[in-house]
Amino acid sequence: MDGDYIIDFVLSIHEGNRPDEDTDISVDNVVAVEAIISAIEYINADASLLSNVSLGYVIHDDYNSVQQVSAIAMKLSQRILSNSLLTSGHQLCPNKSNGCSQSEANFSIVTESHSFSNVNITQSTDSDNKLSNENDMEFSEKNYYNDDTKDASISQKPVVAVVGSSTSDTTVSLAMNLQLLGIPIVGCMATSNIFQRWLYFPNFIRVVPSDKFQAQAIFDIIVYFEWSYIFVLTSNNYYGLEVI
Protein backbone atom coordinates (compact mmCIF):
# COMPACT_ATOMS: atom_id res chain seq x y z
CA MET A 1 0.00 0.00 0.00
CA ASP A 2 1.28 3.44 -0.91
CA GLY A 3 1.93 6.19 1.62
CA ASP A 4 4.17 9.17 2.34
CA TYR A 5 6.56 6.91 4.24
CA ILE A 6 7.02 3.18 3.76
CA ILE A 7 7.62 0.44 6.31
CA ASP A 8 8.93 -2.84 4.89
CA PHE A 9 7.93 -6.08 6.58
CA VAL A 10 9.85 -9.33 6.09
CA LEU A 11 7.93 -12.44 7.19
CA SER A 12 7.88 -16.16 6.44
CA ILE A 13 4.47 -16.38 4.78
CA HIS A 14 5.35 -19.66 3.08
CA GLU A 15 6.97 -22.40 5.13
CA GLY A 16 9.26 -23.74 2.42
CA ASN A 17 12.74 -22.49 1.60
CA ARG A 18 12.33 -21.75 -2.12
CA PRO A 19 9.97 -19.33 -3.89
CA ASP A 20 9.74 -21.56 -6.96
CA GLU A 21 8.13 -24.43 -5.06
CA ASP A 22 4.53 -24.84 -3.92
CA THR A 23 4.64 -24.87 -0.14
CA ASP A 24 2.24 -24.55 2.75
CA ILE A 25 1.36 -21.18 4.17
CA SER A 26 1.76 -20.36 7.85
CA VAL A 27 -1.52 -19.45 9.53
CA ASP A 28 0.31 -17.52 12.26
CA ASN A 29 2.14 -15.30 9.79
CA VAL A 30 -0.95 -14.73 7.66
CA VAL A 31 -2.60 -13.48 10.86
CA ALA A 32 0.46 -11.26 11.37
CA VAL A 33 0.00 -9.85 7.86
CA GLU A 34 -3.65 -9.07 8.60
CA ALA A 35 -2.61 -7.40 11.87
CA ILE A 36 -0.02 -5.27 10.05
CA ILE A 37 -2.55 -4.06 7.51
CA SER A 38 -5.19 -3.39 10.15
CA ALA A 39 -2.74 -1.44 12.34
CA ILE A 40 -1.49 0.76 9.51
CA GLU A 41 -5.01 1.46 8.28
CA TYR A 42 -6.00 2.39 11.84
CA ILE A 43 -3.03 4.76 12.19
CA ASN A 44 -3.73 6.42 8.84
CA ALA A 45 -7.38 6.91 9.74
CA ASP A 46 -6.58 8.69 13.02
CA ALA A 47 -5.45 12.27 12.35
CA SER A 48 -4.33 12.66 15.96
CA LEU A 49 -1.56 10.09 15.44
CA LEU A 50 0.02 11.24 12.18
CA SER A 51 -1.28 14.58 11.03
CA ASN A 52 -1.09 15.07 7.24
CA VAL A 53 1.21 12.04 6.94
CA SER A 54 0.30 8.54 5.80
CA LEU A 55 2.13 5.26 6.20
CA GLY A 56 2.48 2.68 3.46
CA TYR A 57 3.83 -0.82 3.60
CA VAL A 58 5.57 -3.48 1.56
CA ILE A 59 5.33 -7.09 2.73
CA HIS A 60 8.08 -9.48 1.65
CA ASP A 61 7.87 -13.26 1.92
CA ASP A 62 11.28 -14.63 2.95
CA TYR A 63 10.23 -18.31 2.82
CA ASN A 64 12.16 -18.82 6.08
CA SER A 65 15.33 -18.76 3.96
CA VAL A 66 18.54 -16.87 4.73
CA GLN A 67 19.28 -16.74 1.00
CA GLN A 68 15.89 -15.22 0.24
CA VAL A 69 16.33 -12.65 3.02
CA SER A 70 19.71 -11.67 1.55
CA ALA A 71 18.09 -11.16 -1.86
CA ILE A 72 15.31 -9.07 -0.31
CA ALA A 73 17.87 -6.99 1.61
CA MET A 74 19.88 -6.37 -1.56
CA LYS A 75 16.85 -5.12 -3.49
CA LEU A 76 15.74 -3.08 -0.52
CA SER A 77 19.20 -1.49 -0.32
CA GLN A 78 18.97 -0.55 -3.99
CA ARG A 79 15.59 1.05 -3.39
CA ILE A 80 16.79 3.04 -0.39
CA LEU A 81 19.94 4.22 -2.15
CA SER A 82 18.04 5.20 -5.30
CA ASN A 83 15.63 7.27 -3.20
CA SER A 84 18.56 8.89 -1.42
CA LEU A 85 20.08 9.92 -4.74
CA LEU A 86 16.77 11.26 -6.03
CA THR A 87 16.08 13.35 -2.93
CA SER A 88 19.63 14.74 -2.92
CA GLY A 89 19.29 15.88 -6.53
CA HIS A 90 21.89 13.55 -8.03
CA GLN A 91 21.37 12.25 -11.53
CA LEU A 92 21.14 8.47 -11.58
CA CYS A 93 22.44 8.03 -15.13
CA PRO A 94 24.80 10.97 -15.79
CA ASN A 95 26.28 9.37 -18.90
CA LYS A 96 22.94 9.28 -20.70
CA SER A 97 21.79 12.44 -22.41
CA ASN A 98 18.13 11.48 -22.05
CA GLY A 99 18.45 10.46 -18.41
CA CYS A 100 17.26 7.14 -17.03
CA SER A 101 14.41 4.97 -18.07
CA GLN A 102 11.81 4.24 -15.42
CA SER A 103 13.19 0.75 -14.88
CA GLU A 104 16.74 2.05 -14.53
CA ALA A 105 15.68 4.77 -12.10
CA ASN A 106 13.98 2.18 -9.93
CA PHE A 107 16.93 -0.22 -10.26
CA SER A 108 14.51 -2.91 -11.41
CA ILE A 109 13.60 -3.53 -7.82
CA VAL A 110 11.20 -6.40 -8.16
CA THR A 111 12.54 -9.41 -6.29
CA GLU A 112 10.07 -12.15 -7.09
CA SER A 113 6.83 -12.15 -9.03
CA HIS A 114 5.53 -15.03 -6.94
CA SER A 115 2.02 -14.22 -5.78
CA PHE A 116 0.17 -15.71 -2.88
CA SER A 117 -3.07 -13.89 -3.49
CA ASN A 118 -4.95 -17.05 -4.40
CA VAL A 119 -4.88 -18.84 -1.08
CA ASN A 120 -7.77 -19.76 1.13
CA ILE A 121 -7.65 -20.09 4.90
CA THR A 122 -9.23 -23.48 5.49
CA GLN A 123 -9.53 -25.77 8.46
CA SER A 124 -6.55 -28.09 8.20
CA THR A 125 -7.06 -31.77 8.80
CA ASP A 126 -3.61 -32.24 10.32
CA SER A 127 -2.34 -31.02 13.65
CA ASP A 128 0.37 -28.66 12.51
CA ASN A 129 -1.98 -25.73 11.79
CA LYS A 130 -1.12 -25.21 8.12
CA LEU A 131 -2.99 -23.91 5.11
CA SER A 132 -3.70 -25.65 1.87
CA ASN A 133 -2.22 -23.90 -1.14
CA GLU A 134 -4.76 -24.06 -3.96
CA ASN A 135 -5.40 -22.10 -7.11
CA ASP A 136 -8.25 -19.67 -7.76
CA MET A 137 -9.06 -19.08 -4.10
CA GLU A 138 -8.85 -15.96 -1.96
CA PHE A 139 -8.53 -15.06 1.67
CA SER A 140 -9.79 -11.92 3.41
CA GLU A 141 -10.51 -10.39 -0.01
CA LYS A 142 -6.96 -9.03 -0.17
CA ASN A 143 -4.16 -9.65 -2.61
CA TYR A 144 -0.68 -10.09 -1.25
CA TYR A 145 2.53 -10.18 -3.23
CA ASN A 146 6.08 -11.09 -2.38
CA ASP A 147 7.25 -7.58 -3.21
CA ASP A 148 4.91 -4.66 -3.78
CA THR A 149 7.70 -2.43 -5.10
CA LYS A 150 6.72 -3.16 -8.67
CA ASP A 151 4.47 -0.17 -8.02
CA ALA A 152 6.70 2.75 -9.06
CA SER A 153 4.99 5.19 -6.68
CA ILE A 154 5.84 2.99 -3.70
CA SER A 155 9.38 2.28 -4.86
CA GLN A 156 10.20 6.01 -4.83
CA LYS A 157 8.92 6.69 -1.30
CA PRO A 158 11.33 6.87 1.66
CA VAL A 159 11.72 3.72 3.76
CA VAL A 160 11.64 4.62 7.46
CA ALA A 161 11.96 1.16 9.02
CA VAL A 162 12.20 -2.55 8.30
CA VAL A 163 10.34 -5.03 10.51
CA GLY A 164 11.28 -8.72 10.63
CA SER A 165 12.12 -11.45 10.21
CA SER A 166 10.47 -14.63 11.50
CA THR A 167 13.55 -16.38 12.95
CA SER A 168 16.83 -15.35 14.52
CA ASP A 169 18.87 -16.72 11.60
CA THR A 170 16.97 -14.79 8.94
CA THR A 171 16.92 -11.67 11.11
CA VAL A 172 20.71 -11.79 11.51
CA SER A 173 21.02 -11.85 7.71
CA LEU A 174 18.56 -8.97 7.35
CA ALA A 175 20.24 -6.82 10.01
CA MET A 176 23.78 -7.36 8.77
CA ASN A 177 22.86 -6.66 5.15
CA LEU A 178 21.11 -3.38 6.02
CA GLN A 179 23.20 -2.05 8.90
CA LEU A 180 25.30 0.32 6.77
CA LEU A 181 22.16 2.12 5.54
CA GLY A 182 21.23 3.32 9.02
CA ILE A 183 17.63 2.14 8.64
CA PRO A 184 16.00 1.04 11.93
CA ILE A 185 15.38 -2.71 11.95
CA VAL A 186 12.71 -3.89 14.37
CA GLY A 187 12.89 -7.54 15.36
CA CYS A 188 9.40 -8.86 16.05
CA MET A 189 10.21 -12.57 16.47
CA ALA A 190 14.00 -12.96 16.78
CA THR A 191 14.91 -13.92 20.35
CA SER A 192 18.56 -14.97 20.07
CA ASN A 193 20.95 -13.43 22.58
CA ILE A 194 23.30 -12.55 19.72
CA PHE A 195 21.38 -9.32 19.20
CA GLN A 196 22.68 -8.07 22.54
CA ARG A 197 25.96 -7.39 20.74
CA TRP A 198 25.19 -3.79 19.86
CA LEU A 199 28.48 -3.30 18.01
CA TYR A 200 27.36 -5.76 15.33
CA PHE A 201 23.73 -4.64 15.23
CA PRO A 202 23.74 -0.88 15.86
CA ASN A 203 20.40 -0.22 14.14
CA PHE A 204 18.54 -3.21 15.57
CA ILE A 205 15.85 -3.10 18.24
CA ARG A 206 13.34 -5.77 19.14
CA VAL A 207 9.99 -6.04 20.82
CA VAL A 208 10.41 -9.56 22.22
CA PRO A 209 12.61 -10.68 25.14
CA SER A 210 15.99 -12.34 24.66
CA ASP A 211 16.52 -16.08 25.03
CA LYS A 212 18.83 -15.39 27.96
CA PHE A 213 15.75 -15.23 30.19
CA GLN A 214 14.62 -18.62 28.94
CA ALA A 215 18.09 -20.04 29.55
CA GLN A 216 18.18 -18.54 33.05
CA ALA A 217 14.80 -20.10 33.86
CA ILE A 218 16.07 -23.53 32.74
CA PHE A 219 19.22 -23.07 34.82
CA ASP A 220 17.19 -22.11 37.89
CA ILE A 221 15.11 -25.29 37.53
CA ILE A 222 18.29 -27.40 37.34
CA VAL A 223 19.68 -25.77 40.48
CA TYR A 224 16.39 -26.06 42.34
CA PHE A 225 16.06 -29.80 41.76
CA GLU A 226 19.81 -30.33 42.31
CA TRP A 227 20.24 -32.34 39.15
CA SER A 228 23.80 -33.62 38.79
CA TYR A 229 23.73 -33.91 35.01
CA ILE A 230 21.46 -33.08 32.09
CA PHE A 231 21.19 -33.78 28.37
CA VAL A 232 20.66 -30.79 26.09
CA LEU A 233 19.05 -31.22 22.68
CA THR A 234 18.93 -28.01 20.68
CA SER A 235 18.93 -26.70 17.12
CA ASN A 236 22.12 -25.88 15.23
CA ASN A 237 21.32 -22.21 14.68
CA TYR A 238 21.51 -18.86 16.48
CA TYR A 239 18.50 -19.73 18.59
CA GLY A 240 19.93 -22.99 19.91
CA LEU A 241 23.63 -22.24 20.08
CA GLU A 242 23.26 -18.95 21.92
CA VAL A 243 21.13 -20.58 24.62
CA ILE A 244 23.84 -23.15 25.33
Coordinates of C-alpha atoms in Angstrom, one line a residue:
M1 CA 0.0 0.0 0.0
D2 CA 1.3 3.4 -0.9
G3 CA 1.9 6.2 1.6
D4 CA 4.2 9.2 2.3
Y5 CA 6.6 6.9 4.2
I6 CA 7.0 3.2 3.8
I7 CA 7.6 0.4 6.3
D8 CA 8.9 -2.8 4.9
F9 CA 7.9 -6.1 6.6
V10 CA 9.8 -9.3 6.1
L11 CA 7.9 -12.4 7.2
S12 CA 7.9 -16.2 6.4
I13 CA 4.5 -16.4 4.8
H14 CA 5.4 -19.7 3.1
E15 CA 7.0 -22.4 5.1
G16 CA 9.3 -23.7 2.4
N17 CA 12.7 -22.5 1.6
R18 CA 12.3 -21.8 -2.1
P19 CA 10.0 -19.3 -3.9
D20 CA 9.7 -21.6 -7.0
E21 CA 8.1 -24.4 -5.1
D22 CA 4.5 -24.8 -3.9
T23 CA 4.6 -24.9 -0.1
D24 CA 2.2 -24.6 2.8
I25 CA 1.4 -21.2 4.2
S26 CA 1.8 -20.4 7.9
V27 CA -1.5 -19.4 9.5
D28 CA 0.3 -17.5 12.3
N29 CA 2.1 -15.3 9.8
V30 CA -1.0 -14.7 7.7
V31 CA -2.6 -13.5 10.9
A32 CA 0.5 -11.3 11.4
V33 CA 0.0 -9.8 7.9
E34 CA -3.6 -9.1 8.6
A35 CA -2.6 -7.4 11.9
I36 CA 0.0 -5.3 10.1
I37 CA -2.5 -4.1 7.5
S38 CA -5.2 -3.4 10.2
A39 CA -2.7 -1.4 12.3
I40 CA -1.5 0.8 9.5
E41 CA -5.0 1.5 8.3
Y42 CA -6.0 2.4 11.8
I43 CA -3.0 4.8 12.2
N44 CA -3.7 6.4 8.8
A45 CA -7.4 6.9 9.7
D46 CA -6.6 8.7 13.0
A47 CA -5.5 12.3 12.3
S48 CA -4.3 12.7 16.0
L49 CA -1.6 10.1 15.4
L50 CA 0.0 11.2 12.2
S51 CA -1.3 14.6 11.0
N52 CA -1.1 15.1 7.2
V53 CA 1.2 12.0 6.9
S54 CA 0.3 8.5 5.8
L55 CA 2.1 5.3 6.2
G56 CA 2.5 2.7 3.5
Y57 CA 3.8 -0.8 3.6
V58 CA 5.6 -3.5 1.6
I59 CA 5.3 -7.1 2.7
H60 CA 8.1 -9.5 1.7
D61 CA 7.9 -13.3 1.9
D62 CA 11.3 -14.6 2.9
Y63 CA 10.2 -18.3 2.8
N64 CA 12.2 -18.8 6.1
S65 CA 15.3 -18.8 4.0
V66 CA 18.5 -16.9 4.7
Q67 CA 19.3 -16.7 1.0
Q68 CA 15.9 -15.2 0.2
V69 CA 16.3 -12.7 3.0
S70 CA 19.7 -11.7 1.6
A71 CA 18.1 -11.2 -1.9
I72 CA 15.3 -9.1 -0.3
A73 CA 17.9 -7.0 1.6
M74 CA 19.9 -6.4 -1.6
K75 CA 16.8 -5.1 -3.5
L76 CA 15.7 -3.1 -0.5
S77 CA 19.2 -1.5 -0.3
Q78 CA 19.0 -0.5 -4.0
R79 CA 15.6 1.0 -3.4
I80 CA 16.8 3.0 -0.4
L81 CA 19.9 4.2 -2.2
S82 CA 18.0 5.2 -5.3
N83 CA 15.6 7.3 -3.2
S84 CA 18.6 8.9 -1.4
L85 CA 20.1 9.9 -4.7
L86 CA 16.8 11.3 -6.0
T87 CA 16.1 13.3 -2.9
S88 CA 19.6 14.7 -2.9
G89 CA 19.3 15.9 -6.5
H90 CA 21.9 13.5 -8.0
Q91 CA 21.4 12.2 -11.5
L92 CA 21.1 8.5 -11.6
C93 CA 22.4 8.0 -15.1
P94 CA 24.8 11.0 -15.8
N95 CA 26.3 9.4 -18.9
K96 CA 22.9 9.3 -20.7
S97 CA 21.8 12.4 -22.4
N98 CA 18.1 11.5 -22.0
G99 CA 18.4 10.5 -18.4
C100 CA 17.3 7.1 -17.0
S101 CA 14.4 5.0 -18.1
Q102 CA 11.8 4.2 -15.4
S103 CA 13.2 0.7 -14.9
E104 CA 16.7 2.1 -14.5
A105 CA 15.7 4.8 -12.1
N106 CA 14.0 2.2 -9.9
F107 CA 16.9 -0.2 -10.3
S108 CA 14.5 -2.9 -11.4
I109 CA 13.6 -3.5 -7.8
V110 CA 11.2 -6.4 -8.2
T111 CA 12.5 -9.4 -6.3
E112 CA 10.1 -12.1 -7.1
S113 CA 6.8 -12.1 -9.0
H114 CA 5.5 -15.0 -6.9
S115 CA 2.0 -14.2 -5.8
F116 CA 0.2 -15.7 -2.9
S117 CA -3.1 -13.9 -3.5
N118 CA -4.9 -17.0 -4.4
V119 CA -4.9 -18.8 -1.1
N120 CA -7.8 -19.8 1.1
I121 CA -7.6 -20.1 4.9
T122 CA -9.2 -23.5 5.5
Q123 CA -9.5 -25.8 8.5
S124 CA -6.5 -28.1 8.2
T125 CA -7.1 -31.8 8.8
D126 CA -3.6 -32.2 10.3
S127 CA -2.3 -31.0 13.7
D128 CA 0.4 -28.7 12.5
N129 CA -2.0 -25.7 11.8
K130 CA -1.1 -25.2 8.1
L131 CA -3.0 -23.9 5.1
S132 CA -3.7 -25.7 1.9
N133 CA -2.2 -23.9 -1.1
E134 CA -4.8 -24.1 -4.0
N135 CA -5.4 -22.1 -7.1
D136 CA -8.2 -19.7 -7.8
M137 CA -9.1 -19.1 -4.1
E138 CA -8.9 -16.0 -2.0
F139 CA -8.5 -15.1 1.7
S140 CA -9.8 -11.9 3.4
E141 CA -10.5 -10.4 0.0
K142 CA -7.0 -9.0 -0.2
N143 CA -4.2 -9.7 -2.6
Y144 CA -0.7 -10.1 -1.2
Y145 CA 2.5 -10.2 -3.2
N146 CA 6.1 -11.1 -2.4
D147 CA 7.3 -7.6 -3.2
D148 CA 4.9 -4.7 -3.8
T149 CA 7.7 -2.4 -5.1
K150 CA 6.7 -3.2 -8.7
D151 CA 4.5 -0.2 -8.0
A152 CA 6.7 2.8 -9.1
S153 CA 5.0 5.2 -6.7
I154 CA 5.8 3.0 -3.7
S155 CA 9.4 2.3 -4.9
Q156 CA 10.2 6.0 -4.8
K157 CA 8.9 6.7 -1.3
P158 CA 11.3 6.9 1.7
V159 CA 11.7 3.7 3.8
V160 CA 11.6 4.6 7.5
A161 CA 12.0 1.2 9.0
V162 CA 12.2 -2.6 8.3
V163 CA 10.3 -5.0 10.5
G164 CA 11.3 -8.7 10.6
S165 CA 12.1 -11.4 10.2
S166 CA 10.5 -14.6 11.5
T167 CA 13.5 -16.4 12.9
S168 CA 16.8 -15.3 14.5
D169 CA 18.9 -16.7 11.6
T170 CA 17.0 -14.8 8.9
T171 CA 16.9 -11.7 11.1
V172 CA 20.7 -11.8 11.5
S173 CA 21.0 -11.8 7.7
L174 CA 18.6 -9.0 7.4
A175 CA 20.2 -6.8 10.0
M176 CA 23.8 -7.4 8.8
N177 CA 22.9 -6.7 5.2
L178 CA 21.1 -3.4 6.0
Q179 CA 23.2 -2.1 8.9
L180 CA 25.3 0.3 6.8
L181 CA 22.2 2.1 5.5
G182 CA 21.2 3.3 9.0
I183 CA 17.6 2.1 8.6
P184 CA 16.0 1.0 11.9
I185 CA 15.4 -2.7 12.0
V186 CA 12.7 -3.9 14.4
G187 CA 12.9 -7.5 15.4
C188 CA 9.4 -8.9 16.0
M189 CA 10.2 -12.6 16.5
A190 CA 14.0 -13.0 16.8
T191 CA 14.9 -13.9 20.4
S192 CA 18.6 -15.0 20.1
N193 CA 20.9 -13.4 22.6
I194 CA 23.3 -12.5 19.7
F195 CA 21.4 -9.3 19.2
Q196 CA 22.7 -8.1 22.5
R197 CA 26.0 -7.4 20.7
W198 CA 25.2 -3.8 19.9
L199 CA 28.5 -3.3 18.0
Y200 CA 27.4 -5.8 15.3
F201 CA 23.7 -4.6 15.2
P202 CA 23.7 -0.9 15.9
N203 CA 20.4 -0.2 14.1
F204 CA 18.5 -3.2 15.6
I205 CA 15.8 -3.1 18.2
R206 CA 13.3 -5.8 19.1
V207 CA 10.0 -6.0 20.8
V208 CA 10.4 -9.6 22.2
P209 CA 12.6 -10.7 25.1
S210 CA 16.0 -12.3 24.7
D211 CA 16.5 -16.1 25.0
K212 CA 18.8 -15.4 28.0
F213 CA 15.7 -15.2 30.2
Q214 CA 14.6 -18.6 28.9
A215 CA 18.1 -20.0 29.6
Q216 CA 18.2 -18.5 33.0
A217 CA 14.8 -20.1 33.9
I218 CA 16.1 -23.5 32.7
F219 CA 19.2 -23.1 34.8
D220 CA 17.2 -22.1 37.9
I221 CA 15.1 -25.3 37.5
I222 CA 18.3 -27.4 37.3
V223 CA 19.7 -25.8 40.5
Y224 CA 16.4 -26.1 42.3
F225 CA 16.1 -29.8 41.8
E226 CA 19.8 -30.3 42.3
W227 CA 20.2 -32.3 39.1
S228 CA 23.8 -33.6 38.8
Y229 CA 23.7 -33.9 35.0
I230 CA 21.5 -33.1 32.1
F231 CA 21.2 -33.8 28.4
V232 CA 20.7 -30.8 26.1
L233 CA 19.1 -31.2 22.7
T234 CA 18.9 -28.0 20.7
S235 CA 18.9 -26.7 17.1
N236 CA 22.1 -25.9 15.2
N237 CA 21.3 -22.2 14.7
Y238 CA 21.5 -18.9 16.5
Y239 CA 18.5 -19.7 18.6
G240 CA 19.9 -23.0 19.9
L241 CA 23.6 -22.2 20.1
E242 CA 23.3 -19.0 21.9
V243 CA 21.1 -20.6 24.6
I244 CA 23.8 -23.1 25.3

